[in-house]
Amino acid sequence: MKQTDTGYARWPTSAALLLLGAFCCAPAFAQNGNGAPVSVDEVREQQVYRVIPLTGTVTAARSARLSAATSGLVTTLLVDAGSQVSQEEVLLTLDRELAERQLQSASAVLEQRSTALADAQRRLGEARVLEKQRNIAETLIRGLVAEVAEAQATVREARAEANYQRGILERHTLKAPFAGVISAKLTELGEWVSPGEPVLELVALDNVRLDFKVSEDYLADLHKGAAVSFTLNSD
């Protein structure tokens, strides 16, 4: 997975400002002597929300244009513009079939060589027992020691190859480097992507600034701490 930090970035946004009212009324009835029932109002206090739709821009202090670390065909795309994601969440995957086969092959070689090493170590251990009883030639011992050393070297080589192939396979998965929202989707299922080619844009929401104009009709109703919800547009 690759990413390119772009510093401060701005996106169009749609915001909804929630303003609170104070009271509302509910009807009640009372009996006045022998006359007809009289309707009165019982005043109860409760919060009344008014939604004001606005448009403006959001400025993010942290953003990134994400790209794949290897070439491949997009086979899974799990997000769209506007999707909120958590850190390390899988965003898309490339075709993994060839990479999986190469890892399986490398793992099989590692298992085979590990078995050979265990066998060589077993035979050397048995020879050491016979050596104490002076029932085995010294040259045979030296040969087994060399065989174990060679087997250990081949195991290290096979393990390094398996780890390399595992790393190649992991490069076929693109994860979110930090939590935020997808501000733009730049690829689709079935498209071929290359390293360094941006496929998604991600913006962090932990430090953003919203800029929008409010009509004078609503200025008197604004107060510090008013709730604001917003969505990013991908335009």
Coordinates of N, CA and C in Angstrom, one line a residue:
M1 N 0.8 -1.2 0.0 CA 0.0 0.0 0.0 C 0.9 1.2 0.0
K2 N 0.6 2.2 -0.8 CA 1.2 3.5 -0.9 C 0.3 4.6 -0.6
Q3 N 0.8 5.7 -0.1 CA -0.1 6.9 0.1 C 0.8 8.1 -0.1
T4 N 0.1 9.2 -0.5 CA 0.8 10.5 -0.7 C 0.1 11.5 0.1
D5 N 0.7 12.1 1.1 CA 0.1 13.1 1.9 C 0.0 14.4 1.1
T6 N -1.2 15.0 1.1 CA -1.4 16.2 0.3 C -1.5 17.5 1.2
G7 N -1.3 17.4 2.5 CA -1.4 18.5 3.3 C -2.8 19.0 3.5
Y8 N -3.0 20.3 3.6 CA -4.4 20.9 3.7 C -5.1 20.7 2.4
A9 N -6.3 20.2 2.5 CA -7.1 20.0 1.3 C -8.5 20.5 1.5
R10 N -9.2 20.9 0.5 CA -10.6 21.4 0.6 C -11.5 20.6 -0.3
W11 N -12.7 20.3 0.2 CA -13.8 19.6 -0.5 C -15.1 20.3 -0.4
P12 N -15.9 20.3 -1.4 CA -17.3 20.8 -1.3 C -18.0 19.9 -0.2
T13 N -18.9 20.6 0.6 CA -19.6 19.8 1.6 C -21.0 20.3 1.7
S14 N -21.9 19.4 2.2 CA -23.3 19.8 2.5 C -23.4 19.7 4.0
A15 N -23.9 20.7 4.7 CA -24.0 20.7 6.1 C -25.4 21.0 6.5
A16 N -25.8 20.4 7.7 CA -27.1 20.7 8.3 C -26.9 21.2 9.7
L17 N -27.4 22.5 9.9 CA -27.2 23.1 11.2 C -28.5 22.9 12.0
L18 N -28.4 22.4 13.2 CA -29.5 22.1 14.1 C -29.7 23.2 15.1
L19 N -30.9 23.9 15.0 CA -31.2 24.9 16.0 C -32.3 24.4 16.9
L20 N -32.1 24.8 18.2 CA -33.1 24.3 19.2 C -34.1 25.4 19.6
G21 N -35.4 25.0 19.7 CA -36.4 25.8 20.2 C -36.6 25.6 21.7
A22 N -37.6 26.1 22.3 CA -37.8 26.0 23.7 C -39.0 25.3 24.2
F23 N -40.2 25.7 23.6 CA -41.4 25.3 24.2 C -42.4 24.7 23.1
C24 N -43.4 24.0 23.5 CA -44.5 23.6 22.7 C -45.7 23.4 23.6
C25 N -46.9 23.3 23.0 CA -48.1 23.2 23.8 C -48.8 22.0 23.5
A26 N -49.6 21.5 24.5 CA -50.5 20.3 24.3 C -51.8 20.7 24.9
P27 N -52.9 20.3 24.2 CA -54.2 20.7 24.7 C -54.6 19.9 25.9
A28 N -55.5 20.5 26.7 CA -56.1 19.8 27.9 C -57.5 20.3 28.1
F29 N -58.3 19.6 28.9 CA -59.7 20.0 29.1 C -60.0 20.1 30.5
A30 N -60.9 21.1 30.8 CA -61.4 21.3 32.2 C -62.9 21.5 32.3
Q31 N -63.5 21.1 33.4 CA -64.9 21.2 33.5 C -65.2 22.4 34.4
N32 N -66.0 23.4 33.9 CA -66.3 24.6 34.6 C -67.8 24.6 35.1
G33 N -67.9 24.1 36.4 CA -69.2 24.1 37.0 C -70.1 23.1 36.3
N34 N -71.4 23.6 36.0 CA -72.4 22.8 35.3 C -72.4 23.1 33.8
G35 N -71.5 24.0 33.3 CA -71.5 24.4 31.9 C -70.8 23.4 31.1
A36 N -70.6 23.8 29.8 CA -69.9 22.9 28.9 C -68.4 22.8 29.2
P37 N -67.7 21.7 28.8 CA -66.3 21.6 29.0 C -65.5 22.8 28.3
V38 N -64.5 23.2 29.0 CA -63.7 24.4 28.4 C -62.3 23.8 28.1
S39 N -61.9 24.1 26.9 CA -60.5 23.7 26.4 C -59.5 24.7 26.8
V40 N -58.4 24.2 27.4 CA -57.3 25.0 27.8 C -56.0 24.4 27.3
D41 N -54.9 25.2 27.4 CA -53.6 24.7 26.9 C -52.7 24.4 28.1
E42 N -52.1 23.2 28.1 CA -51.1 22.9 29.1 C -49.7 23.2 28.5
V43 N -49.0 24.1 29.1 CA -47.6 24.4 28.5 C -46.6 23.5 29.1
R44 N -45.9 22.8 28.2 CA -44.8 21.9 28.6 C -43.5 22.3 27.8
E45 N -42.4 22.2 28.5 CA -41.1 22.6 27.9 C -40.5 21.4 27.2
Q46 N -40.1 21.5 26.0 CA -39.3 20.4 25.4 C -38.5 21.0 24.2
Q47 N -37.5 20.3 23.8 CA -36.6 20.8 22.7 C -37.2 20.6 21.4
V48 N -37.1 21.6 20.5 CA -37.7 21.5 19.2 C -36.5 21.8 18.2
Y49 N -36.3 20.9 17.3 CA -35.1 21.0 16.4 C -35.6 21.6 15.1
R50 N -34.8 22.5 14.5 CA -35.0 23.0 13.2 C -33.8 22.8 12.4
V51 N -33.9 22.2 11.2 CA -32.8 21.8 10.4 C -32.6 22.9 9.3
I52 N -31.4 23.5 9.2 CA -31.1 24.4 8.1 C -30.1 23.9 7.2
P53 N -30.4 23.5 6.0 CA -29.4 23.0 5.0 C -28.5 24.1 4.5
L54 N -27.2 23.8 4.4 CA -26.2 24.8 4.0 C -25.2 24.1 3.1
T55 N -24.5 24.9 2.3 CA -23.4 24.3 1.5 C -22.2 25.2 1.7
G56 N -21.0 24.6 1.6 CA -19.8 25.3 1.8 C -18.6 24.4 1.5
T57 N -17.5 24.5 2.2 CA -16.3 23.7 2.0 C -15.8 23.2 3.4
V58 N -15.1 22.1 3.3 CA -14.5 21.5 4.5 C -13.0 21.5 4.2
T59 N -12.2 22.0 5.1 CA -10.7 22.0 5.0 C -10.1 21.0 6.0
A60 N -9.4 20.0 5.4 CA -8.8 19.0 6.3 C -7.3 19.2 6.4
A61 N -6.8 19.0 7.6 CA -5.4 19.2 7.9 C -4.6 18.0 7.4
R62 N -5.3 16.8 7.3 CA -4.6 15.6 6.9 C -5.4 14.9 5.8
S63 N -4.8 14.6 4.7 CA -5.4 13.9 3.6 C -4.4 13.1 2.9
A64 N -4.8 12.1 2.1 CA -3.9 11.2 1.3 C -4.5 10.7 0.1
R65 N -3.7 10.7 -1.0 CA -4.1 10.0 -2.2 C -3.5 8.6 -2.2
L66 N -4.3 7.6 -2.1 CA -3.9 6.2 -1.8 C -3.7 5.5 -3.2
S67 N -2.6 4.7 -3.2 CA -2.3 3.9 -4.4 C -1.9 2.5 -4.0
A68 N -2.0 1.6 -4.9 CA -1.6 0.2 -4.7 C -0.1 0.1 -4.7
A69 N 0.5 -0.8 -4.0 CA 2.0 -1.0 -4.0 C 2.4 -2.0 -5.1
T70 N 1.5 -2.5 -5.9 CA 1.9 -3.4 -7.0 C 0.8 -3.3 -8.1
S71 N 1.2 -3.8 -9.3 CA 0.2 -3.8 -10.4 C -0.8 -4.9 -10.2
G72 N -2.0 -4.7 -10.7 CA -3.0 -5.8 -10.7 C -4.3 -5.3 -11.1
L73 N -5.2 -6.3 -11.2 CA -6.6 -6.1 -11.5 C -7.4 -5.9 -10.3
V74 N -8.2 -4.8 -10.2 CA -9.1 -4.6 -9.0 C -10.2 -5.7 -9.0
T75 N -10.2 -6.5 -8.0 CA -11.2 -7.6 -7.9 C -12.2 -7.3 -6.8
T76 N -11.9 -6.5 -5.8 CA -12.8 -6.1 -4.7 C -12.6 -4.7 -4.4
L77 N -13.7 -4.0 -4.4 CA -13.7 -2.5 -4.0 C -14.8 -2.3 -3.0
L78 N -14.4 -2.1 -1.7 CA -15.3 -2.1 -0.6 C -15.8 -0.8 -0.1
V79 N -15.4 0.3 -0.8 CA -15.8 1.6 -0.4 C -16.2 2.5 -1.6
D80 N -16.9 3.6 -1.3 CA -17.3 4.5 -2.3 C -17.0 5.9 -1.7
A81 N -17.2 6.9 -2.5 CA -17.1 8.3 -2.0 C -18.1 8.5 -0.9
G82 N -17.6 9.1 0.2 CA -18.4 9.3 1.3 C -18.4 8.2 2.4
S83 N -17.7 7.1 2.1 CA -17.6 6.0 3.1 C -16.7 6.4 4.2
Q84 N -17.1 6.1 5.4 CA -16.3 6.3 6.6 C -15.5 5.0 6.9
V85 N -14.2 5.1 7.1 CA -13.4 4.0 7.3 C -12.6 4.1 8.6
S86 N -12.2 3.0 9.2 CA -11.3 3.0 10.3 C -9.9 2.7 9.9
Q87 N -8.9 2.9 10.8 CA -7.5 2.7 10.4 C -7.3 1.2 10.2
E88 N -6.5 0.8 9.2 CA -6.2 -0.6 8.8 C -7.4 -1.3 8.2
E89 N -8.5 -0.6 7.9 CA -9.7 -1.2 7.3 C -9.3 -1.5 5.8
V90 N -9.7 -2.7 5.3 CA -9.4 -3.0 3.9 C -10.3 -2.2 3.0
L91 N -9.7 -1.6 2.0 CA -10.4 -0.7 1.1 C -10.7 -1.4 -0.3
L92 N -9.6 -2.0 -0.8 CA -9.7 -2.8 -2.0 C -8.7 -3.9 -2.1
T93 N -8.9 -4.8 -3.0 CA -7.9 -5.9 -3.2 C -7.7 -6.1 -4.7
L94 N -6.5 -6.5 -5.1 CA -6.2 -6.8 -6.4 C -6.2 -8.3 -6.6
D95 N -6.2 -8.8 -7.8 CA -6.2 -10.2 -8.1 C -5.1 -10.9 -7.4
R96 N -5.3 -11.8 -6.5 CA -4.3 -12.5 -5.7 C -3.9 -13.9 -6.1
E97 N -4.5 -14.4 -7.2 CA -4.4 -15.8 -7.5 C -2.9 -16.2 -7.7
L98 N -2.2 -15.5 -8.6 CA -0.8 -15.8 -8.9 C 0.0 -15.7 -7.6
A99 N -0.1 -14.6 -6.9 CA 0.6 -14.4 -5.7 C 0.4 -15.4 -4.6
E100 N -0.8 -15.9 -4.5 CA -1.2 -17.0 -3.6 C -0.5 -18.3 -4.0
R101 N -0.5 -18.6 -5.2 CA 0.2 -19.8 -5.7 C 1.7 -19.7 -5.4
Q102 N 2.3 -18.6 -5.7 CA 3.7 -18.4 -5.4 C 4.1 -18.6 -3.9
L103 N 3.2 -18.1 -3.1 CA 3.4 -18.2 -1.6 C 3.2 -19.7 -1.2
Q104 N 2.2 -20.4 -1.8 CA 2.0 -21.8 -1.5 C 3.3 -22.6 -1.9
S105 N 3.8 -22.3 -3.0 CA 5.0 -23.0 -3.5 C 6.2 -22.8 -2.6
A106 N 6.4 -21.5 -2.2 CA 7.5 -21.2 -1.3 C 7.3 -21.8 0.0
S107 N 6.1 -21.9 0.5 CA 5.8 -22.5 1.8 C 6.1 -24.0 1.8
A108 N 5.7 -24.6 0.7 CA 6.0 -26.1 0.5 C 7.5 -26.4 0.5
V109 N 8.3 -25.5 -0.2 CA 9.7 -25.7 -0.2 C 10.3 -25.6 1.3
L110 N 9.8 -24.6 2.0 CA 10.2 -24.3 3.4 C 9.9 -25.6 4.2
E111 N 8.7 -26.1 4.1 CA 8.3 -27.3 4.9 C 9.2 -28.5 4.5
Q112 N 9.5 -28.6 3.2 CA 10.3 -29.8 2.8 C 11.7 -29.6 3.4
R113 N 12.3 -28.5 3.3 CA 13.7 -28.3 3.8 C 13.7 -28.3 5.3
S114 N 12.7 -27.9 6.0 CA 12.6 -28.0 7.5 C 12.6 -29.5 7.9
T115 N 11.9 -30.3 7.1 CA 11.8 -31.7 7.4 C 13.2 -32.4 7.2
A116 N 13.9 -31.9 6.2 CA 15.3 -32.5 5.9 C 16.2 -32.0 7.0
L117 N 16.1 -30.8 7.5 CA 16.9 -30.4 8.6 C 16.7 -31.2 9.9
A118 N 15.4 -31.4 10.2 CA 15.1 -32.2 11.4 C 15.7 -33.6 11.3
D119 N 15.6 -34.2 10.1 CA 16.2 -35.5 9.9 C 17.7 -35.5 10.1
A120 N 18.3 -34.5 9.5 CA 19.8 -34.4 9.7 C 20.2 -34.2 11.1
Q121 N 19.4 -33.4 11.8 CA 19.7 -33.2 13.3 C 19.5 -34.4 14.1
R122 N 18.5 -35.2 13.7 CA 18.2 -36.5 14.4 C 19.4 -37.4 14.2
R123 N 19.8 -37.6 13.0 CA 20.9 -38.5 12.7 C 22.2 -38.1 13.4
L124 N 22.4 -36.8 13.4 CA 23.6 -36.3 14.1 C 23.5 -36.6 15.6
G125 N 22.4 -36.4 16.2 CA 22.2 -36.7 17.6 C 22.5 -38.2 17.9
E126 N 22.0 -39.1 17.1 CA 22.2 -40.5 17.2 C 23.7 -40.8 17.1
A127 N 24.4 -40.1 16.2 CA 25.8 -40.3 16.0 C 26.6 -39.9 17.2
R128 N 26.1 -38.8 17.8 CA 26.8 -38.3 19.0 C 26.8 -39.3 20.1
V129 N 25.7 -40.0 20.3 CA 25.5 -41.1 21.3 C 26.5 -42.2 21.0
L130 N 26.6 -42.6 19.7 CA 27.5 -43.7 19.4 C 29.0 -43.2 19.5
E131 N 29.2 -41.9 19.3 CA 30.6 -41.4 19.4 C 31.1 -41.6 20.9
K132 N 30.2 -41.4 21.8 CA 30.6 -41.6 23.2 C 31.0 -43.0 23.5
Q133 N 30.4 -43.9 22.8 CA 30.7 -45.4 22.9 C 31.8 -45.8 22.0
R134 N 32.4 -44.9 21.3 CA 33.5 -45.1 20.3 C 33.1 -46.2 19.3
N135 N 31.8 -46.1 18.9 CA 31.3 -47.1 17.9 C 31.0 -46.4 16.5
I136 N 31.6 -45.2 16.3 CA 31.4 -44.6 15.0 C 32.6 -43.8 14.7
A137 N 32.9 -43.7 13.4 CA 34.1 -43.0 12.9 C 33.9 -41.5 13.1
E138 N 35.0 -40.8 13.4 CA 35.0 -39.3 13.5 C 34.7 -38.7 12.2
T139 N 35.1 -39.3 11.1 CA 34.8 -38.7 9.8 C 33.3 -38.6 9.5
L140 N 32.6 -39.6 10.0 CA 31.1 -39.7 9.8 C 30.5 -38.6 10.6
I141 N 31.0 -38.3 11.8 CA 30.4 -37.2 12.6 C 30.6 -35.9 11.9
R142 N 31.8 -35.7 11.4 CA 32.1 -34.4 10.7 C 31.2 -34.3 9.5
G143 N 30.9 -35.4 8.8 CA 30.0 -35.3 7.6 C 28.6 -34.9 8.0
L144 N 28.1 -35.5 9.1 CA 26.8 -35.2 9.6 C 26.7 -33.7 10.1
V145 N 27.7 -33.2 10.7 CA 27.8 -31.8 11.2 C 27.7 -30.9 10.0
A146 N 28.4 -31.2 8.9 CA 28.3 -30.4 7.7 C 27.0 -30.5 7.0
E147 N 26.4 -31.7 7.1 CA 25.0 -31.8 6.5 C 24.0 -31.0 7.2
V148 N 24.1 -30.9 8.6 CA 23.2 -30.1 9.4 C 23.4 -28.6 9.0
A149 N 24.6 -28.2 8.9 CA 24.9 -26.8 8.6 C 24.3 -26.4 7.3
E150 N 24.5 -27.3 6.3 CA 24.0 -27.0 5.0 C 22.4 -27.0 5.0
A151 N 21.8 -27.9 5.7 CA 20.4 -27.9 5.8 C 19.8 -26.7 6.5
Q152 N 20.5 -26.2 7.5 CA 20.1 -24.9 8.2 C 20.2 -23.8 7.2
A153 N 21.2 -23.7 6.3 CA 21.3 -22.7 5.4 C 20.2 -22.7 4.4
T154 N 19.8 -23.9 3.9 CA 18.7 -24.0 2.9 C 17.4 -23.6 3.6
V155 N 17.2 -23.9 4.9 CA 16.0 -23.5 5.6 C 15.9 -22.0 5.7
R156 N 17.0 -21.4 6.0 CA 17.0 -19.9 6.1 C 16.7 -19.3 4.7
E157 N 17.2 -19.9 3.7 CA 16.9 -19.4 2.3 C 15.5 -19.5 2.0
A158 N 14.9 -20.7 2.3 CA 13.5 -21.0 2.0 C 12.6 -20.1 2.8
R159 N 13.0 -19.9 4.1 CA 12.1 -19.0 4.9 C 12.1 -17.6 4.4
A160 N 13.3 -17.1 3.9 CA 13.4 -15.7 3.4 C 12.5 -15.6 2.1
E161 N 12.5 -16.6 1.3 CA 11.7 -16.6 0.1 C 10.2 -16.6 0.4
A162 N 9.8 -17.4 1.4 CA 8.4 -17.5 1.8 C 8.0 -16.1 2.4
N163 N 8.8 -15.5 3.2 CA 8.5 -14.2 3.7 C 8.4 -13.2 2.6
Y164 N 9.2 -13.3 1.6 CA 9.2 -12.3 0.5 C 7.8 -12.5 -0.3
Q165 N 7.5 -13.7 -0.6 CA 6.2 -14.0 -1.3 C 5.0 -13.6 -0.5
R166 N 5.1 -13.7 0.9 CA 4.0 -13.3 1.7 C 3.9 -11.7 1.7
G167 N 5.0 -11.1 1.6 CA 5.0 -9.6 1.5 C 4.4 -9.2 0.1
I168 N 4.7 -9.9 -1.0 CA 4.1 -9.6 -2.3 C 2.6 -9.8 -2.2
L169 N 2.1 -10.9 -1.5 CA 0.7 -11.1 -1.4 C 0.0 -10.0 -0.7
E170 N 0.6 -9.5 0.4 CA 0.0 -8.4 1.2 C -0.1 -7.1 0.4
R171 N 0.8 -6.9 -0.6 CA 0.8 -5.7 -1.4 C -0.5 -5.7 -2.3
H172 N -1.2 -6.8 -2.4 CA -2.4 -6.8 -3.2 C -3.6 -6.4 -2.4
T173 N -3.4 -6.0 -1.2 CA -4.5 -5.4 -0.3 C -4.2 -4.0 0.1
L174 N -5.1 -3.1 -0.2 CA -4.9 -1.7 0.2 C -5.8 -1.4 1.4
K175 N -5.1 -0.9 2.5 CA -5.8 -0.6 3.7 C -5.7 0.9 4.0
A176 N -6.6 1.3 4.9 CA -6.6 2.7 5.2 C -5.5 3.0 6.2
P177 N -4.6 4.0 5.9 CA -3.5 4.3 6.8 C -4.0 5.0 8.1
F178 N -5.1 5.6 8.0 CA -5.7 6.3 9.2 C -7.2 6.4 9.0
A179 N -7.9 6.7 10.1 CA -9.4 6.7 10.1 C -9.8 8.0 9.4
G180 N -10.9 7.9 8.6 CA -11.4 9.1 8.0 C -12.6 8.8 7.0
V181 N -12.7 9.6 6.0 CA -13.8 9.4 5.0 C -13.2 9.4 3.6
I182 N -13.7 8.6 2.7 CA -13.3 8.5 1.4 C -13.9 9.7 0.6
S183 N -13.0 10.6 0.2 CA -13.5 11.8 -0.5 C -13.6 11.7 -2.0
A184 N -12.9 10.7 -2.6 CA -13.0 10.4 -4.0 C -12.6 9.0 -4.3
K185 N -13.4 8.4 -5.2 CA -13.0 7.0 -5.7 C -12.5 7.2 -7.1
L186 N -11.3 6.8 -7.4 CA -10.7 7.0 -8.7 C -10.5 5.8 -9.5
T187 N -11.1 4.7 -9.1 CA -11.0 3.4 -9.9 C -12.3 2.7 -9.7
E188 N -12.4 1.6 -10.5 CA -13.6 0.8 -10.5 C -13.2 -0.7 -10.6
L189 N -14.1 -1.6 -10.2 CA -13.9 -3.0 -10.4 C -13.5 -3.4 -11.8
G190 N -12.5 -4.2 -11.9 CA -12.1 -4.7 -13.2 C -11.0 -3.8 -13.9
E191 N -10.7 -2.7 -13.3 CA -9.7 -1.8 -13.9 C -8.3 -2.3 -13.4
W192 N -7.3 -2.0 -14.3 CA -5.9 -2.4 -14.0 C -5.3 -1.2 -13.4
V193 N -4.6 -1.4 -12.3 CA -3.9 -0.2 -11.6 C -2.4 -0.5 -11.5
S194 N -1.7 0.5 -11.4 CA -0.2 0.4 -11.3 C 0.3 1.1 -10.1
P195 N 1.5 0.8 -9.6 CA 2.0 1.5 -8.4 C 2.2 3.0 -8.6
G196 N 1.8 3.7 -7.7 CA 1.9 5.2 -7.8 C 0.6 5.8 -8.4
E197 N -0.3 5.0 -8.9 CA -1.5 5.6 -9.6 C -2.6 5.7 -8.5
P198 N -3.0 6.9 -8.2 CA -4.0 7.1 -7.1 C -5.3 6.4 -7.5
V199 N -5.8 5.7 -6.5 CA -7.1 5.0 -6.6 C -8.2 5.5 -5.7
L200 N -7.8 6.1 -4.6 CA -8.7 6.6 -3.6 C -8.1 7.8 -3.0
E201 N -9.0 8.7 -2.5 CA -8.6 9.9 -1.7 C -9.2 9.8 -0.4
L202 N -8.4 9.9 0.7 CA -8.9 9.7 2.1 C -8.6 11.0 2.8
V203 N -9.6 11.5 3.6 CA -9.4 12.7 4.4 C -9.7 12.4 5.9
A204 N -8.9 12.8 6.8 CA -9.1 12.5 8.2 C -10.1 13.5 8.7
L205 N -11.0 13.1 9.7 CA -12.0 13.9 10.2 C -11.7 14.4 11.6
D206 N -10.5 14.1 12.1 CA -10.2 14.5 13.5 C -9.8 16.0 13.6
N207 N -9.6 16.6 12.5 CA -9.2 18.0 12.6 C -9.6 18.7 11.3
V208 N -10.8 19.2 11.2 CA -11.3 19.8 10.0 C -12.0 21.2 10.3
R209 N -12.0 22.0 9.3 CA -12.7 23.3 9.4 C -13.8 23.4 8.4
L210 N -15.0 23.8 8.8 CA -16.1 23.9 8.0 C -16.3 25.4 7.7
D211 N -16.5 25.8 6.4 CA -16.7 27.2 6.0 C -18.0 27.2 5.2
F212 N -19.0 27.9 5.7 CA -20.3 28.0 5.0 C -21.0 29.3 5.4
K213 N -21.8 29.9 4.5 CA -22.5 31.1 4.7 C -23.9 30.8 5.3
V214 N -24.3 31.6 6.3 CA -25.6 31.5 7.0 C -26.4 32.7 6.7
S215 N -27.6 32.6 6.3 CA -28.5 33.7 6.0 C -28.7 34.5 7.3
E216 N -28.9 35.9 7.1 CA -29.1 36.7 8.3 C -30.3 36.3 9.1
D217 N -31.3 35.7 8.4 CA -32.5 35.3 9.1 C -32.2 34.3 10.3
Y218 N -31.1 33.6 10.2 CA -30.8 32.6 11.2 C -29.7 33.0 12.2
L219 N -29.1 34.2 11.9 CA -27.9 34.5 12.8 C -28.3 34.7 14.2
A220 N -29.5 35.2 14.5 CA -29.9 35.4 15.9 C -30.1 34.1 16.6
D221 N -30.3 33.0 15.9 CA -30.6 31.7 16.5 C -29.3 30.9 16.7
L222 N -28.2 31.4 16.2 CA -26.9 30.7 16.3 C -26.4 30.8 17.7
H223 N -25.8 29.8 18.2 CA -25.1 29.8 19.5 C -23.9 28.9 19.5
K224 N -23.0 29.1 20.4 CA -21.8 28.3 20.5 C -22.2 26.9 21.0
G225 N -21.7 25.9 20.3 CA -22.0 24.5 20.6 C -23.2 23.9 19.8
A226 N -23.7 24.7 18.9 CA -24.8 24.2 18.0 C -24.3 23.0 17.3
A227 N -25.2 21.9 17.1 CA -24.8 20.7 16.4 C -24.8 20.9 14.9
V228 N -23.7 20.4 14.3 CA -23.6 20.5 12.8 C -23.3 19.1 12.3
S229 N -24.0 18.6 11.3 CA -23.6 17.4 10.6 C -23.3 17.7 9.2
F230 N -22.4 17.0 8.5 CA -22.0 17.3 7.2 C -21.7 16.1 6.4
T231 N -21.8 16.2 5.1 CA -21.4 15.1 4.2 C -20.5 15.7 3.1
L232 N -19.5 14.9 2.7 CA -18.6 15.3 1.6 C -19.1 15.0 0.3
N233 N -19.0 15.9 -0.7 CA -19.4 15.7 -2.1 C -18.1 15.2 -2.8
S234 N -18.3 14.3 -3.8 CA -17.2 13.8 -4.5 C -16.9 14.6 -5.8
D235 N -17.6 15.7 -6.1 CA -17.4 16.5 -7.3 C -16.1 17.2 -7.2

